[in-house]
Each structure stands twice: as structure tokens, then as C-alpha cells.
XYZ file of C-alpha atoms in Angstrom:
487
model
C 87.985 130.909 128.187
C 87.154 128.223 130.442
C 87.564 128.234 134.323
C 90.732 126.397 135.525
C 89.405 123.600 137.894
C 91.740 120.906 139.744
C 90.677 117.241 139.232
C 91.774 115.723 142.363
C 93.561 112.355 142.804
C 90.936 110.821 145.013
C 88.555 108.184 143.371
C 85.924 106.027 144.882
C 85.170 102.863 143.402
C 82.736 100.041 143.992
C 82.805 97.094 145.623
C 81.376 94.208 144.102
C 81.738 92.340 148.171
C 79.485 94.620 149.515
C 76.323 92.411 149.636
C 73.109 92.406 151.333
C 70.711 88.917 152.005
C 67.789 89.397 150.275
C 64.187 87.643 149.773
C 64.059 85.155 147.514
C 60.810 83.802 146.219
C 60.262 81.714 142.931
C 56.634 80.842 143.347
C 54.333 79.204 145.556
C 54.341 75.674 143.718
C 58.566 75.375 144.059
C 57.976 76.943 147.369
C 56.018 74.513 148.726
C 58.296 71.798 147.141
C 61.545 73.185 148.661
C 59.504 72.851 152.309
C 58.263 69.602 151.845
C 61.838 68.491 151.224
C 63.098 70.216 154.105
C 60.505 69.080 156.489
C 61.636 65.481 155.345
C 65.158 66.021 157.213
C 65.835 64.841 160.624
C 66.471 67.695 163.221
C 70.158 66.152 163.037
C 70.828 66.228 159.362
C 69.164 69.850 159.279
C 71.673 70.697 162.077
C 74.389 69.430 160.213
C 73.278 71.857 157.161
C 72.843 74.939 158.679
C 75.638 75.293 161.032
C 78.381 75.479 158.263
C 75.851 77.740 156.852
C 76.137 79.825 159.605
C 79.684 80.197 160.398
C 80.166 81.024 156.828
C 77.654 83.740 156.197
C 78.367 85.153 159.831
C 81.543 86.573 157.922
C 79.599 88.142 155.449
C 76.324 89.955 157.492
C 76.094 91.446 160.761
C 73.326 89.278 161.823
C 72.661 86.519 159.456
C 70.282 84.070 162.217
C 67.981 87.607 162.082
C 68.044 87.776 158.646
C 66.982 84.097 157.809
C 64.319 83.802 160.496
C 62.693 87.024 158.934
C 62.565 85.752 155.717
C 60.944 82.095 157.132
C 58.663 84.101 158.609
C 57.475 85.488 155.757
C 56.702 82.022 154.470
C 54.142 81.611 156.832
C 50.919 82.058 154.684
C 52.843 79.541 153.111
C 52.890 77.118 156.027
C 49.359 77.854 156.741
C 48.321 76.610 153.690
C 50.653 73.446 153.883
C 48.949 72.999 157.347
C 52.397 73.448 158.646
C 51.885 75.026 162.613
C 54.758 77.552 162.378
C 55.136 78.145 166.048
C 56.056 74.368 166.898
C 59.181 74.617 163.857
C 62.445 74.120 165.742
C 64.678 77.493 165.228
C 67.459 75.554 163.362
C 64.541 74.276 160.999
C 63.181 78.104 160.549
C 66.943 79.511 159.776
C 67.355 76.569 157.228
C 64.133 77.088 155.110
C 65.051 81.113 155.480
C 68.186 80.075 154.249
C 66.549 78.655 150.615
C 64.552 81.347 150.313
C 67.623 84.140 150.425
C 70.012 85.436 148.345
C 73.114 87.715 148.151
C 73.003 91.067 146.111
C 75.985 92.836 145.007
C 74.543 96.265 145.161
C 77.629 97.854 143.631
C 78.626 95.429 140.976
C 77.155 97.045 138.035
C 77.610 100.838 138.622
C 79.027 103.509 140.825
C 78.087 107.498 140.239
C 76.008 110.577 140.438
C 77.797 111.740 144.385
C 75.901 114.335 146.840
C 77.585 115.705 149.579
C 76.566 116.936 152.573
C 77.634 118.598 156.027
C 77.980 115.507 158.724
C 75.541 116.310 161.472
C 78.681 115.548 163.426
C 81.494 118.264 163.231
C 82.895 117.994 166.802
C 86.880 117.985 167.612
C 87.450 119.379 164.150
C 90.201 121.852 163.752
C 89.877 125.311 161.627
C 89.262 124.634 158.298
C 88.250 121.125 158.345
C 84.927 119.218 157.372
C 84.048 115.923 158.249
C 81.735 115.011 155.150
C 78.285 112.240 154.133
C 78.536 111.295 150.356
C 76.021 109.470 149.020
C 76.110 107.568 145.783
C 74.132 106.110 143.254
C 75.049 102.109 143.581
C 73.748 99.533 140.659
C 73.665 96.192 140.890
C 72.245 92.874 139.315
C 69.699 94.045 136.658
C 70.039 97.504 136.600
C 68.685 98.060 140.346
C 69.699 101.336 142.139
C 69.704 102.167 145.786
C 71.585 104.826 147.473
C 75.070 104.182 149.777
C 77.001 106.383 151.717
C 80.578 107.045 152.690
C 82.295 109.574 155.127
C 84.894 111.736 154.240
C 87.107 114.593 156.004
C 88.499 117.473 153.700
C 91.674 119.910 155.582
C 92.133 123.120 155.203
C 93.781 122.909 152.127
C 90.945 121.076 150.728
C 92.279 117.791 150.580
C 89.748 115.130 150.841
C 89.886 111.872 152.319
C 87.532 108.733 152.176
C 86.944 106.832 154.976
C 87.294 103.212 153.883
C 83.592 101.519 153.956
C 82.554 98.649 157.191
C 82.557 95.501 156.335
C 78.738 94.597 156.533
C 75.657 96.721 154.807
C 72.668 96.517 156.761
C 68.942 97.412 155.564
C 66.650 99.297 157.915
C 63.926 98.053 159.745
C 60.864 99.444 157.504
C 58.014 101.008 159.439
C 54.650 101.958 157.534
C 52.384 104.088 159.741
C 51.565 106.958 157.412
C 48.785 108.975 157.514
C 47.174 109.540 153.880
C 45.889 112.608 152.320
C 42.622 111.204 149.698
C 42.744 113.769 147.242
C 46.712 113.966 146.884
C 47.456 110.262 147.170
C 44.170 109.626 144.305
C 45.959 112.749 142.102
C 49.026 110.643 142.131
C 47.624 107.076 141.309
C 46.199 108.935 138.203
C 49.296 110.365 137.622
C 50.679 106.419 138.350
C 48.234 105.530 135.665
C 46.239 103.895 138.239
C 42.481 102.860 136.495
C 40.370 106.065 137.368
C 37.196 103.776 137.714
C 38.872 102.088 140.607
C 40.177 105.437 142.144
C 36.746 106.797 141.978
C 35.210 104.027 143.817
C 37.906 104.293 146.387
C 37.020 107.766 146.910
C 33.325 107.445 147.977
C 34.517 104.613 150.502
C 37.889 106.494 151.943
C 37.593 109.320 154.658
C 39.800 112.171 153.999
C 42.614 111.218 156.115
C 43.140 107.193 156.492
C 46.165 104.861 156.902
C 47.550 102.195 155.454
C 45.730 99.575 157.227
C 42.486 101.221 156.739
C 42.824 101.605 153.114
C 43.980 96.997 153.207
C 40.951 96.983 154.701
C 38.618 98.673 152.256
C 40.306 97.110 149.185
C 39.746 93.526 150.946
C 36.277 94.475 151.064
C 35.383 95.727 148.121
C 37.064 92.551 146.170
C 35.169 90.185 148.672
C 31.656 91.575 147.688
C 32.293 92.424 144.214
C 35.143 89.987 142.784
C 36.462 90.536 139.441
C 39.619 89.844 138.560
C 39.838 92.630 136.051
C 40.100 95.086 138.866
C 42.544 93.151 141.186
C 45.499 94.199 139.725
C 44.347 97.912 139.823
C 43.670 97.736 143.242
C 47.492 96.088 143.868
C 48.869 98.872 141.926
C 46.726 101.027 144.866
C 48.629 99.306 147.928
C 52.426 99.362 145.927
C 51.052 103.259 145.749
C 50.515 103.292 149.493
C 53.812 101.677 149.967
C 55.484 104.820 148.981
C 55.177 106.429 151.605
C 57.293 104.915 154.976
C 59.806 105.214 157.507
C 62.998 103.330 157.752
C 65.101 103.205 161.288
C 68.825 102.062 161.201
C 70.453 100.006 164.028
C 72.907 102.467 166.087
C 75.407 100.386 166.146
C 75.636 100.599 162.434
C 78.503 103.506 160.339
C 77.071 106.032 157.779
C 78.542 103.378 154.969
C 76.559 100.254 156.524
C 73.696 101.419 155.830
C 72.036 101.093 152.272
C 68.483 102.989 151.146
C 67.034 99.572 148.829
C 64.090 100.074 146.905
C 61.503 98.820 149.233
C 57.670 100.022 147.312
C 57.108 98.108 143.891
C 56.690 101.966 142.501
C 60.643 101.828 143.027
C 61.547 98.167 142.385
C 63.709 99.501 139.489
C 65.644 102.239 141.354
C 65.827 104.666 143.629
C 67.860 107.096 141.445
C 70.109 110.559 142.054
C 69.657 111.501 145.153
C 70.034 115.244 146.329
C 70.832 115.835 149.354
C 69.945 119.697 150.913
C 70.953 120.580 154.832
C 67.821 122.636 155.197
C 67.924 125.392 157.735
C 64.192 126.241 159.316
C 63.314 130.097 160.030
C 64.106 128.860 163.615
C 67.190 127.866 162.987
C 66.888 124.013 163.177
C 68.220 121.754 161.102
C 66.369 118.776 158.755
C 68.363 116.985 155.604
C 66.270 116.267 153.019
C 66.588 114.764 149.842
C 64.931 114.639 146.692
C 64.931 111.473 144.548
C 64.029 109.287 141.372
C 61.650 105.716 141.970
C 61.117 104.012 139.364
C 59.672 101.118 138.538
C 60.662 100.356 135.028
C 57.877 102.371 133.384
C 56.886 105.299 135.416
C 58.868 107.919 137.185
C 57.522 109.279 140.700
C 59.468 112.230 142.358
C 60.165 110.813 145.991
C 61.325 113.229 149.471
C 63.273 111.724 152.358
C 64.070 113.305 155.330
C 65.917 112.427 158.433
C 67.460 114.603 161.209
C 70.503 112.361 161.857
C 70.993 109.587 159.028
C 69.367 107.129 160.864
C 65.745 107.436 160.681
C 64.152 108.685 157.277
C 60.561 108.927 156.890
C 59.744 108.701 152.747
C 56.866 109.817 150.941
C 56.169 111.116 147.170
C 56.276 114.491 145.843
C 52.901 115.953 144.491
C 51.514 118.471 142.129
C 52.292 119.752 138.266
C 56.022 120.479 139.218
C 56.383 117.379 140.846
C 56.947 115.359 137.954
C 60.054 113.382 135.878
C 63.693 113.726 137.308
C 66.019 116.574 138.572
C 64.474 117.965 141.460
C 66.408 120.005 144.069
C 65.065 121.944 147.018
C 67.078 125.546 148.305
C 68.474 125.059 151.642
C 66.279 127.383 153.118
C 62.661 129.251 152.395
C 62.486 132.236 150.377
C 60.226 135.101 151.125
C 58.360 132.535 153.062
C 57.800 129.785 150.828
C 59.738 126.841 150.247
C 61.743 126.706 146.747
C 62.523 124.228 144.339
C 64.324 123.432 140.874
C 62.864 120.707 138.659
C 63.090 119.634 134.742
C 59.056 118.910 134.622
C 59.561 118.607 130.404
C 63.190 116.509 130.555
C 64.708 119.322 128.557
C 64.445 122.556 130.429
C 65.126 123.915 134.494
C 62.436 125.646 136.129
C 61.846 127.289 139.438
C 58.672 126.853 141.935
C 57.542 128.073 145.197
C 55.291 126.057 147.393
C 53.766 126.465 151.272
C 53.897 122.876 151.295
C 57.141 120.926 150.999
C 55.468 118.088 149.524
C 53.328 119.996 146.998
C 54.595 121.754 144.148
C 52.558 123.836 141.510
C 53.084 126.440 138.636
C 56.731 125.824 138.168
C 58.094 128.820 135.946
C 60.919 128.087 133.449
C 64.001 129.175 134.146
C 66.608 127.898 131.509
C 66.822 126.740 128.043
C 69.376 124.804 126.114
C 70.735 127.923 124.746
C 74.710 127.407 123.495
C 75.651 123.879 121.463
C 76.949 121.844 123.931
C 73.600 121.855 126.028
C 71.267 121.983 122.900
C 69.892 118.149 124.166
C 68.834 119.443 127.494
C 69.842 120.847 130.564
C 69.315 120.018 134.450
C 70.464 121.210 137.802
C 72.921 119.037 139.211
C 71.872 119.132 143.313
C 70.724 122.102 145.859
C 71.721 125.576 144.938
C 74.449 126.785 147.207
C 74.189 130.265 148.982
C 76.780 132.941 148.484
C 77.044 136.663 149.084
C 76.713 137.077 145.106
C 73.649 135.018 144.570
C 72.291 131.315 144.293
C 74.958 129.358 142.886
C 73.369 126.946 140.707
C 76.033 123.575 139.326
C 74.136 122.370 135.897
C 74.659 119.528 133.704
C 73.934 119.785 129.722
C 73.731 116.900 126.734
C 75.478 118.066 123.482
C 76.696 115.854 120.609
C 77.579 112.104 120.989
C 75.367 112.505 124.178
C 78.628 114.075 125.943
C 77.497 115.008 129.713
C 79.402 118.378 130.984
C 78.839 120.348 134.225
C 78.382 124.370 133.872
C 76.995 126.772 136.519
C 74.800 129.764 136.906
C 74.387 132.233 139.472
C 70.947 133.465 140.845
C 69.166 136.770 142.317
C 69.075 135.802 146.526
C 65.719 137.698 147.018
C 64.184 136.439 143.538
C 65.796 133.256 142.014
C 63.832 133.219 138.995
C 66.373 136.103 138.044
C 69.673 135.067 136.476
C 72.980 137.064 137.240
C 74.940 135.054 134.770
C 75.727 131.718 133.421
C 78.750 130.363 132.119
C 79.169 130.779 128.509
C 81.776 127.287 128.237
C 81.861 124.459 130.598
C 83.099 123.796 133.722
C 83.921 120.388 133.411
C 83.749 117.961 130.513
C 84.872 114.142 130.535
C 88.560 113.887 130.243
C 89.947 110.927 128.267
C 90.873 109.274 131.749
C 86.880 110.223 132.818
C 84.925 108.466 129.033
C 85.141 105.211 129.850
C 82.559 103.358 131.843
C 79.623 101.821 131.897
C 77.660 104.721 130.322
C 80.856 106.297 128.286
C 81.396 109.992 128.073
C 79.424 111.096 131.255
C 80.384 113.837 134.215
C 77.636 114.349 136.451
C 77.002 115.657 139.861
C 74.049 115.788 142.660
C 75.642 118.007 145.075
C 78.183 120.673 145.964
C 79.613 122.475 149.056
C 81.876 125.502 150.034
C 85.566 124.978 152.198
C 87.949 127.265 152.667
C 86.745 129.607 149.812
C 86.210 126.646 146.776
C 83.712 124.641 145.100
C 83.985 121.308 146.103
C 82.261 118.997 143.077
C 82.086 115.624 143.598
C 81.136 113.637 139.914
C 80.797 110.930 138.591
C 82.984 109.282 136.009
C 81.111 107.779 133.557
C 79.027 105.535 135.624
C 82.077 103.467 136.937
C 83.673 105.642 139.682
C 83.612 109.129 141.429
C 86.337 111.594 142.218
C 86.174 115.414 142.885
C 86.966 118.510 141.784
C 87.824 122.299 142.582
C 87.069 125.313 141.860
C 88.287 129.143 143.404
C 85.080 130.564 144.481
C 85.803 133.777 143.983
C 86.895 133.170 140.456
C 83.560 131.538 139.511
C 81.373 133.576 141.355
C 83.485 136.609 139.082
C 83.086 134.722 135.901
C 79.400 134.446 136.603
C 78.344 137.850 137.007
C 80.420 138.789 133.315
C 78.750 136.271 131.871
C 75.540 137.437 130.133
């Protein structure tokens, strides 16, 4: 017999208004066509263009004058070459050619799904009982582009849940690239990135064992300026969009949790930054760090990605490494286990496993820890966010595939001391798509990318086939029961 579970009446939808000013660049030939045209204009006919330009888009973005100067900035190679002196442009002139080289994205138009939630690093003036709440969510726009959005919430006592409404502007961070590389990992995963080995080789007589990003610019530029072939330039591109993996990105303070939007920034994630899973990690001293695990892709190859911040508004970014480190459905414990960080992964796409590491960013010799094993999960099965501590065990929330590629949540319960040992797992689901939940943009889908305990429940928030998410509950107690019959 199944679990009962309450499907609660809150639902968050997209909005196809939020929208952030993006970069817009068709080529250096129609650039320099749309400049020359603009530089024709008197300074009072491009007056005339931009300020209605202005006052409109002011409604729409926080800062739209920062925005449009940023991207004519980035023009100026551009200008160089057009022996245009950059400096001496008036600022109206600047903000009008930023203006034809941006455009709005909808970054919630397509798709809406796959929730984590987490503790607010803010739980001040709360009564007993209550939690004030960060979701994030999987957001798709425009060609099938993913980024990750947050809302706020605040559940009672009795569990009820409430979603702050979302600001009115979405702001991108300020991206900062000052990493510090590790050679051997960062060459392991542009082999892994299918990255030429010839050109990785060469790289690694001429790289010391620590460098930086500019360093490594620097050696590339080299290397192509006394041996030039063209063969090899787009390997050693694919090098620097490698290199770009690995950043920090700073929010403006004045900004709310649901202004702010994680957009794929490297070209290793140009096609999504997919599923995050969000885990409030607890150190052996007792300090806190969020992290989360996530998907980049860039339309042919998947690189595990970790992002951490202390307070939601700086994140520092970087890829995951080693043999476990690979495809989708990672999910790190909330805390270290005999010593050694833990994670869950799905390395073959079919199957969870377990691994231990005494590096969070390297993971080796994961150890399976599930199959498919009753016919509703026979496709495959995955973890579905960071495993949630109880007195019983690891509580583990799953997804499986079964027939008609039907998505369903289940659970499992795992030894505290040594989670490669399972208590129990539930024999039938605990949640499948209702007819009110099938419909959507991928049809027949429930899926989750992180839990959390109030007031003695499971609180699940899932998404409904793609288009939405709501939440749903579960008596701990109940479950935690169920698991440890279950075989």
C-alpha cells in the first residue's frame, strides 16, 4: 500500500515578463555596419533616439544606462579596428550603439521545474514552528536555455507554505574570474571535455603546476603566434571556454533572493545550467557553507559543476573532477562522514552510487548503491537532491523511469555511520503524476532536487511536468516506519 501524501494547493508558475538584457552580437561585418550608421547621426537625432529608449526600458531593468554602456564597451575591439577612439564617444552615443547590440530574454517562457529548497540563512523574528525558505528552480527560456532562479517562501507551523511574490527586475551578477588552476585536474577534465590530447600535452610542458587564467591567455597567445595553424585554434578556444568554468559571481545588495538569476556564463554551459541541488553543509566546526551541485551543458557534453556561497550573494563556481564526477544527479550529504566528504551520483545514467572523497571537488571509486529493481523504475533510477538526516538513517527522496517514460518519486532510508548500507526502500511510489500533474511541456513528469523537515513532515517540492511546481507532504514518522519494513 502506498504512503498517503497531501498535494498542497500552492503552485508556482513562470513568468514569461521576467527578462534580462542580454549581448547581442550577429557578426563583425553587420557590426561594423550598424556603427557606421550610427556614427552618421547627429548628437541631436541620437538624443532624440535613446531617450524614449530609456524611459521605456527603465521600467523593465534596474539599471538599463549600466547595462547598455557594458555591452558598447564590449564593442571596443570593434572600434579599434574601425579606427573609432572610444574614449572621445559621447555617453548618449555609447548607450545607443549598446542599445543595438542588446536584447531581452524571457528566461522563464519555455519551462518551469525541478525545485530545491533550502534553509534561508536568515531565520530571525520567526515564531515556533516557522521557516522562512530559498527555492530554487530550473527556468527555460528561448531555445531550450536553463539557468537557475530563486524565490522565498515561509511555511507555519502547520506546514502551510507561502510564496513570496517575485521583484520586479532580475539582475545578473557581476562575473569575477581570478581562479587559481590545478594542471593535472583541469588537463584530466579537457580530456574528459574531449579537448585534442596533442594540444593538452603541449600545454602541459609550458604550464606550471598552479597558474591562472591570465597566465594560461598568455601561453595560448604565444604558442599560436610562433606556431600558427589554424587546425589547432579551435582546440585551444575549447581550452579558455574550459578555464571559464571556473568563476565567481557577486550580486548587488540591494537586490531580493528572486532578482537574482545564475545564467550560463562559460561556453561549457551555453546550453544550461541544469537541476540544481542545493545542501546547507554543516563543517566539523560547526560553520555553515551552501553548496550546490549542478548540470552545464553545452549541447554535447555534460560537466558536473559545484557552487558555493555563504549568503546567496557571492558564489564562487568551479567543475567537479574525477571517475564519479561524471553525467547528471549528483548530491553531496550535508555533512562529512567518518571524516570524508560524501556524495550520491548516477556515473552510468541508470544506477545511484555512493563515494567518499577528502576533497570536495574530487571524487573517485564511486560504489553502486541501487539498481532499477521493481517495474516502475526498470528505465533508471536517480536521487532526487541531498539526503536528509534523521534519527533512523539517511533519508534518501529518488526518482525512477517506468513505462511511457512516467517519472515517480520513491525514497530509501540509509545506515548514518555507513550509507552504502540500505535500511529499506519503498516497495510502491511515493508520488506519481496525477492527471492534474501530466500535462506540460515534458508530459507525465514529477521530479524533485530537494527536501526538508518542519514540524515532523517531508516537505517535497516537484515539479509538474516541466510547466509548474507545487509541494507535497508527507508524516515523517510514517515514512521513516514504512522504510525500515520495507526490504
Amino acid at each position: 500500500m502506498r504512503l498517503p501524501i497531501e498535494r498542497k494547493h500552492v503552485k508556482v508558475y513562470p513568468d514569461p515578463k521576467r527578462v534580462i538584457a542580454r549581448f547581442f552580437f550577429n557578426g563583425e561585418e553587420r557590426g561594423k555596419d550598424v556603427i557606421n550608421k550610427i556614427m552618421t547621426l547627429s548628437p541631436q537625432q541620437v538624443f532624440s533616439i535613446i531617450s524614449p529608449l530609456l524611459q521605456e526600458y527603465s521600467k523593465r531593468h534596474r539599471n538599463i544606462t549600466k547595462v547598455l554602456l557594458k555591452h558598447c564597451k564590449k564593442l571596443k575591439p570593434l572600434f579599434d579596428s574601425m579606427k573609432i577612439n572610444y574614449k572621445k564617444l559621447e555617453e548618449h552615443r555609447k548607450l545607443l550603439i549598446g542599445s543595438y547590440f542588446t536584447h531581452e530574454y524571457s528566461i522563464e517562457s519555455a519551462a518551469f521545474f525541478n525545485p530545491s529548497i533550502i534553509e534561508d540563512p536568515d531565520q530571525s523574528e520567526l515564531e515556533e514552528g516557522e521557516k522562512r525558505l530559498i527555492i530554487s528552480f530550473r527556468a527555460v527560456g528561448e531555445g531550450h536555455i536553463s539557468s537557475i532562479v530563486f524565490r522565498r517562501a515561509m511555511i507555519d507551523r502547520y506546514n502551510n507554505i507561502s510564496v513570496i511574490p517575485s521583484g520586479n527586475y532580475i539582475d545578473e551578477a557581476e562575473i569575477i574570474r581570478n581562479a587559481t588552476y590545478n594542471k593535472k585536474l583541469f588537463l584530466e577534465k579537457g580530456l574528459i571535455s574531449l579537448i585534442n590530447e596533442d594540444v593538452l600535452k603541449e600545454l602541459d610542458l609550458k604550464l606550471e603546476d598552479q597558474f591562472d587564467y591570465l597566465t594560461l591567455k598568455q601561453v595560448i597567445a604565444q604558442t599560436q603566434d610562433l606556431e600558427p595553424d589554424p587546425a589547432k585554434d579551435k582546440e585551444f578556444e575549447k581550452v579558455l571556454w574550459l578555464s571559464d568554468s571556473y568563476y565567481e559571481i557577486v550580486f548587488s545588495l540591494d537586490t531580493d533572493i528572486s532578482d537574482r538569476v545564475i545564467f550560463p556564463i562559460s561556453e561549457f554551459e551555453r546550453k544550461g545550467i541544469e537541476d540544481a541541488r542545493f545542501t546547507k553543509f554543516i563543517s566539523d566546526d560547526g560553520s555553515v557553507t551552501y553548496y550546490a551541485t549542478y548540470t552545464a551543458y553545452d549541447g554535447h557534453i555534460i560537466i558536473p559543476k559545484l557552487l558555493k556561497t555563504k549568503d546567496f550573494y557571492d558564489f564562487t563556481i568551479g567543475p567537479l573532477f574525477g571517475a564519479g564526477a561524471q553525467n547528471k544527479n549528483l548530491a553531496l550529504f550535508p555533512r562529512k562522514i567518518n571524516g570524508k566528504y560524501a556524495m550520491l551520483s548516477r556515473i552510468d545514467g541508470i544506477n545511484n552510487y555512493i563515494m567518499y572523497s577528502d576533497k570536495i571537488n574530487v571524487w573517485e571509486n564511486p560504489i553502486k548503491l541501487q539498481e532499477p529493481k521493481y517495474s516502475w523504475e526498470f528505465v533508471q533510477i536517480g536521487n532526487c537532491g541531498a539526503p536528509i538526516e534523521t534519527s533512523e538513517g539517511w533519508l534518501i527522496i529518488t526518482h525512477a523511469v517506468g513505462p511511457m517514460r512516467r517519472y515517480c518519486l520513491s525514497a530509501t532510508l540509509l545506515d548514518l555511520n555507513d550509507p552504502t548500507i540500505e535500511i529499506g526502500r519503498l516497495t510502491e511510489p511515493l508520488l506519481i503524476p496525477n492527471p492534474d500533474e501530466r500535462e506540460g511541456y515534458v508530459p507525465n513528469v514529477v521530479y524533485s532536487c530537494g527536501s526538508i523537515i518542519n514540524n515532523g513532515e517531508l516537505i517535497i517540492p516537484y515539479g509538474l511536468s516541466d510547466y509548474a511546481s507545487s509541494f507535497a507532504t508527507v508524516n515523517l514518522e510514517s515514512l521513516l516506519e514504512q522504510l525500515k519494513k520495507c526490504p
